[in-house]
Coordinates of C-alpha atoms (C1' of nucleotides) in Angstrom, one line a residue:
Chain A
M19 CA 0.0 0.0 0.0
Y20 CA 2.8 2.4 0.8
S21 CA 6.4 2.4 -0.5
N22 CA 9.2 1.3 1.8
Q23 CA 10.5 4.8 1.7
Q24 CA 7.2 6.2 2.8
K25 CA 7.0 3.7 5.6
E26 CA 10.5 4.4 6.8
I27 CA 10.0 8.1 6.8
A28 CA 6.8 7.6 8.8
L29 CA 8.6 5.3 11.3
F30 CA 11.3 7.8 12.0
A31 CA 8.9 10.7 12.2
K32 CA 6.7 8.9 14.6
V33 CA 9.4 8.4 17.0
F34 CA 10.0 12.1 17.0
G35 CA 6.3 12.7 17.4
H36 CA 6.4 12.7 21.2
P37 CA 7.9 15.6 23.2
A38 CA 9.4 13.2 25.7
R39 CA 11.5 11.5 23.1
V40 CA 12.5 14.8 21.6
A41 CA 13.6 15.9 25.0
I42 CA 15.6 12.6 25.6
L43 CA 17.4 13.0 22.3
Q44 CA 18.2 16.7 23.0
Q45 CA 19.5 15.7 26.4
L46 CA 21.7 13.0 24.8
F47 CA 23.1 15.5 22.5
K48 CA 23.7 18.0 25.1
M49 CA 25.3 15.9 27.8
D50 CA 28.6 14.1 27.6
T51 CA 27.5 11.6 30.1
C52 CA 24.1 10.1 29.3
Y53 CA 23.0 7.8 32.1
C54 CA 19.5 6.7 31.9
G55 CA 18.5 7.6 35.4
D56 CA 19.5 11.2 34.9
L57 CA 16.9 11.5 32.1
S58 CA 14.1 10.5 34.4
E59 CA 14.9 13.3 36.8
E60 CA 15.8 15.8 34.1
I61 CA 12.7 15.3 32.1
G62 CA 10.2 14.5 35.0
L63 CA 8.8 11.2 33.8
A64 CA 8.7 8.0 35.9
Q65 CA 11.6 5.7 35.3
P66 CA 9.5 3.0 33.5
T67 CA 8.2 5.6 31.1
I68 CA 11.6 6.9 30.2
S69 CA 12.8 3.3 29.8
Q70 CA 9.9 2.7 27.4
H71 CA 10.7 5.7 25.3
L72 CA 14.4 4.7 25.2
K73 CA 13.4 1.3 24.0
E74 CA 11.6 2.7 21.0
L75 CA 14.6 4.9 20.2
K76 CA 16.8 1.9 20.5
N77 CA 14.6 -0.2 18.3
L78 CA 15.0 2.2 15.5
G79 CA 18.7 2.2 16.0
L80 CA 18.9 5.9 16.8
I81 CA 20.5 5.4 20.2
K82 CA 22.5 2.7 21.9
G83 CA 23.0 1.7 25.4
T84 CA 26.0 0.3 27.2
V85 CA 25.8 -1.3 30.5
E86 CA 28.3 0.2 32.9
G87 CA 28.0 -1.6 36.2
V88 CA 24.7 -0.9 37.6
K89 CA 24.0 2.0 35.3
V90 CA 23.3 2.1 31.6
C91 CA 24.9 4.7 29.5
Y92 CA 22.8 5.8 26.5
C93 CA 24.0 7.8 23.6
I94 CA 23.2 8.7 20.0
D95 CA 24.2 6.2 17.4
N96 CA 25.9 8.7 15.1
E97 CA 26.0 6.4 12.1
N98 CA 22.3 5.5 12.1
W99 CA 21.4 9.1 13.1
S100 CA 23.2 10.3 9.9
K101 CA 21.4 7.7 7.7
M102 CA 18.0 8.8 9.1
K103 CA 18.9 12.4 8.4
V104 CA 19.6 11.7 4.8
L105 CA 16.1 10.1 4.5
L106 CA 14.3 12.9 6.3
H107 CA 16.1 15.7 4.5
K108 CA 15.2 14.2 1.2
F109 CA 11.6 14.3 2.3
L110 CA 11.7 17.8 3.8
D111 CA 13.7 19.3 0.9
Q112 CA 11.6 18.0 -1.9
D113 CA 10.0 21.4 -2.4
I114 CA 11.2 23.6 -5.2
P115 CA 10.6 27.3 -4.7
K116 CA 7.5 28.1 -6.8
A117 CA 4.2 29.9 -6.3
D118 CA 1.5 27.9 -4.4
C119 CA -0.7 26.2 -7.0
C120 CA -4.0 27.5 -5.5
Chain B
M22 CA 6.9 20.0 31.3
Y23 CA 8.3 20.4 27.8
S24 CA 9.6 23.5 26.1
N25 CA 7.6 25.0 23.3
Q26 CA 10.2 24.1 20.9
Q27 CA 10.0 20.4 21.9
K28 CA 6.3 20.5 21.6
E29 CA 6.4 22.0 18.2
I30 CA 9.0 19.6 16.9
A31 CA 6.8 16.7 18.2
L32 CA 3.6 18.1 16.6
F33 CA 5.2 18.4 13.1
A34 CA 7.0 15.1 13.5
K35 CA 3.7 13.4 14.5
V36 CA 1.9 14.6 11.4
F37 CA 4.7 12.9 9.4
G38 CA 4.4 9.8 11.5
H39 CA 1.8 8.1 9.3
P40 CA 2.6 6.8 5.8
A41 CA -0.7 8.1 4.4
R42 CA 0.2 11.6 5.2
V43 CA 3.7 11.2 3.8
A44 CA 2.1 9.8 0.6
I45 CA -0.3 12.8 0.4
L46 CA 2.5 15.3 0.8
Q47 CA 4.7 13.6 -1.8
Q48 CA 1.8 13.6 -4.1
L49 CA 1.1 17.2 -3.6
F50 CA 4.8 18.0 -4.4
K51 CA 4.7 15.8 -7.4
M52 CA 1.5 16.9 -9.0
D53 CA 0.8 20.3 -10.4
T54 CA -2.9 19.8 -9.9
C55 CA -3.8 18.7 -6.5
Y56 CA -7.5 17.9 -6.2
C57 CA -8.5 16.0 -3.2
G58 CA -10.4 13.3 -4.9
D59 CA -7.4 12.2 -6.9
L60 CA -5.6 11.6 -3.7
S61 CA -8.1 9.0 -2.5
E62 CA -7.7 7.0 -5.8
E63 CA -4.0 7.4 -5.9
I64 CA -3.3 6.3 -2.4
G65 CA -6.1 3.8 -2.0
L66 CA -7.8 5.0 1.2
A67 CA -11.5 5.9 1.4
Q68 CA -12.4 9.5 0.8
P69 CA -13.3 10.3 4.5
T70 CA -10.0 8.9 5.6
I71 CA -8.1 11.1 3.1
S72 CA -10.2 14.1 4.1
Q73 CA -9.4 13.5 7.8
H74 CA -5.6 13.3 7.0
L75 CA -5.8 16.5 5.0
K76 CA -7.5 18.2 7.9
E77 CA -4.6 17.4 10.1
L78 CA -2.1 18.7 7.6
K79 CA -4.2 21.8 7.2
N80 CA -4.5 22.4 11.0
L81 CA -0.7 22.5 11.2
G82 CA -0.6 25.0 8.2
L83 CA 1.5 22.7 6.0
I84 CA -1.1 22.6 3.2
K85 CA -4.0 24.8 2.2
G86 CA -7.2 24.1 0.2
T87 CA -9.0 26.3 -2.2
V88 CA -12.6 25.5 -3.3
E89 CA -12.8 25.4 -7.0
G90 CA -16.5 24.8 -7.8
V91 CA -17.3 21.4 -6.6
K92 CA -13.7 20.3 -6.1
V93 CA -11.1 21.4 -3.6
C94 CA -7.6 22.1 -4.7
Y95 CA -5.0 21.3 -2.1
C96 CA -1.4 22.3 -2.1
I97 CA 1.6 22.8 0.0
D98 CA 1.8 26.1 2.0
N99 CA 5.3 26.9 0.9
E100 CA 5.8 29.6 3.5
N101 CA 4.8 27.4 6.5
W102 CA 6.6 24.4 5.0
S103 CA 9.8 26.4 5.0
K104 CA 9.3 27.4 8.6
M105 CA 8.8 23.8 9.6
K106 CA 11.9 22.9 7.8
V107 CA 14.0 25.3 9.8
L108 CA 12.7 23.9 13.0
L109 CA 13.2 20.3 12.1
H110 CA 16.6 20.9 10.5
K111 CA 17.8 22.5 13.7
F112 CA 16.7 19.4 15.6
L113 CA 18.1 16.9 13.1
D114 CA 21.4 18.7 12.7
Q115 CA 22.3 19.2 16.3
D116 CA 24.8 16.4 16.2
I117 CA 28.4 17.3 16.0
P118 CA 30.7 14.7 14.5
K119 CA 32.3 12.9 17.4
A120 CA 32.9 9.4 18.6
D121 CA 29.9 7.8 20.3
C122 CA 30.2 8.3 24.1
C123 CA 29.6 4.6 24.9
Chain C
dA1 C1' -36.2 22.2 -8.8
dA2 C1' -34.1 17.7 -9.0
dA3 C1' -30.1 15.0 -9.8
dA4 C1' -25.2 14.5 -9.8
dT5 C1' -20.6 15.4 -8.0
dA6 C1' -17.0 16.4 -4.6
dT7 C1' -15.9 17.0 -0.1
dA8 C1' -16.6 17.4 5.0
dT9 C1' -18.5 15.7 9.2
dC10 C1' -20.4 12.3 12.4
dG11 C1' -20.5 8.1 14.7
dT12 C1' -18.2 4.1 15.9
dA13 C1' -15.2 0.0 16.1
dA14 C1' -10.6 -1.5 16.1
dT15 C1' -6.2 -0.7 17.4
dA16 C1' -2.1 2.0 19.2
dT17 C1' 0.0 4.9 22.5
dT18 C1' 1.1 6.7 26.9
dG19 C1' 2.1 6.6 31.8
dC20 C1' 3.0 4.4 35.9
dA21 C1' 2.8 1.1 40.0
dA22 C1' 4.4 -3.2 40.9
dT23 C1' 7.8 -6.5 40.1
dG24 C1' 12.0 -8.7 38.1
dA25 C1' 16.9 -9.0 37.1
dA26 C1' 21.6 -7.8 37.3
dA27 C1' 25.6 -5.6 39.5
dC28 C1' 27.7 -3.9 43.4
dA29 C1' 28.5 -3.0 48.6
dA30 C1' 28.7 -4.2 53.3
Chain D
dT22 C1' 24.6 -13.4 52.0
dT23 C1' 21.8 -9.4 52.5
dG24 C1' 20.7 -5.1 51.1
dT25 C1' 21.0 -1.3 47.7
dT26 C1' 21.0 0.7 43.3
dT27 C1' 19.8 0.9 38.5
dC28 C1' 17.3 -0.4 34.8
dA29 C1' 13.9 -3.5 32.3
dT30 C1' 9.5 -5.7 32.1
dT31 C1' 4.7 -6.6 33.1
dG32 C1' 0.0 -5.4 33.6
dC33 C1' -3.3 -2.2 33.2
dA34 C1' -6.2 2.0 32.8
dA35 C1' -6.8 6.2 30.3
dT36 C1' -6.4 8.3 26.0
dA37 C1' -5.4 8.9 21.1
dT38 C1' -5.4 7.4 16.4
dT39 C1' -7.1 5.2 12.3
dA40 C1' -10.3 3.7 8.9
dC41 C1' -14.7 3.9 7.1
dG42 C1' -20.0 3.7 6.3
dA43 C1' -23.6 6.9 6.6
dT44 C1' -24.8 11.3 6.1
dA45 C1' -24.6 16.4 5.5
dT46 C1' -23.3 20.3 2.7
dA47 C1' -22.2 22.9 -1.2
dT48 C1' -21.8 23.6 -6.1
dT49 C1' -22.9 22.5 -10.8
dT50 C1' -25.8 20.4 -14.3
dT51 C1' -30.0 19.2 -16.4

DNA sequence: AAAATATATCGTAATATTGCAATGAAACAA
DNA sequence: TTGTTTCATTGCAATATTACGATATATTTT
């Protein structure tokens, strides 16, 4: 029904479609350390909720987590983030400057 | 709880988070004429469903529709599309090339 | 005026998402 | 070993989304 490209764009966009996940990603970009527990405090959602959002981001490959003792260090997966950017830029930049048709 | 910027990013991303709306937008970019009814046939969803998706896109200002007799001509709102692009690019491009932290 | 066409809206069923308390699991500390 | 800390998972209630048939509305045609 939809092309693979359309489905991929929608999948990535959907994961950005919740402010909690936007906040998580911005925090991961901002911080050098990126322990999961800090996100819960910083953002103000319960730990299971954060964990659930992290899981979705991880499933799409946008972040990765490394166990460090009792803690888990999360961070952006730069390679996959770049791939996602190419896809979304292609979608966002498909407009050619011209007058609106109506 | 979230910044206005975070909420705005999420709102725009959410509307791209469904393949039907991605398909509609791609079609609007591709076609010169952009009558609503054609979208239903082209994409393969019932007319009320397309109409509903168009409404969401219109509510965010990304498209606009002009009544032309019995038909309605939809098209991208280039000005708002550009504004949205600035916002999303800022979000997508916040990464600085560096090694993953973990 | 009546019929036809194109779109919007309503109502509703099916499904998905969100948030969190409770609990489980794994690593560390005492 | 026992307790503590950190994170993941489960279960569930509340809410949102999606799709579409039925219907309403508006315009054009006959």
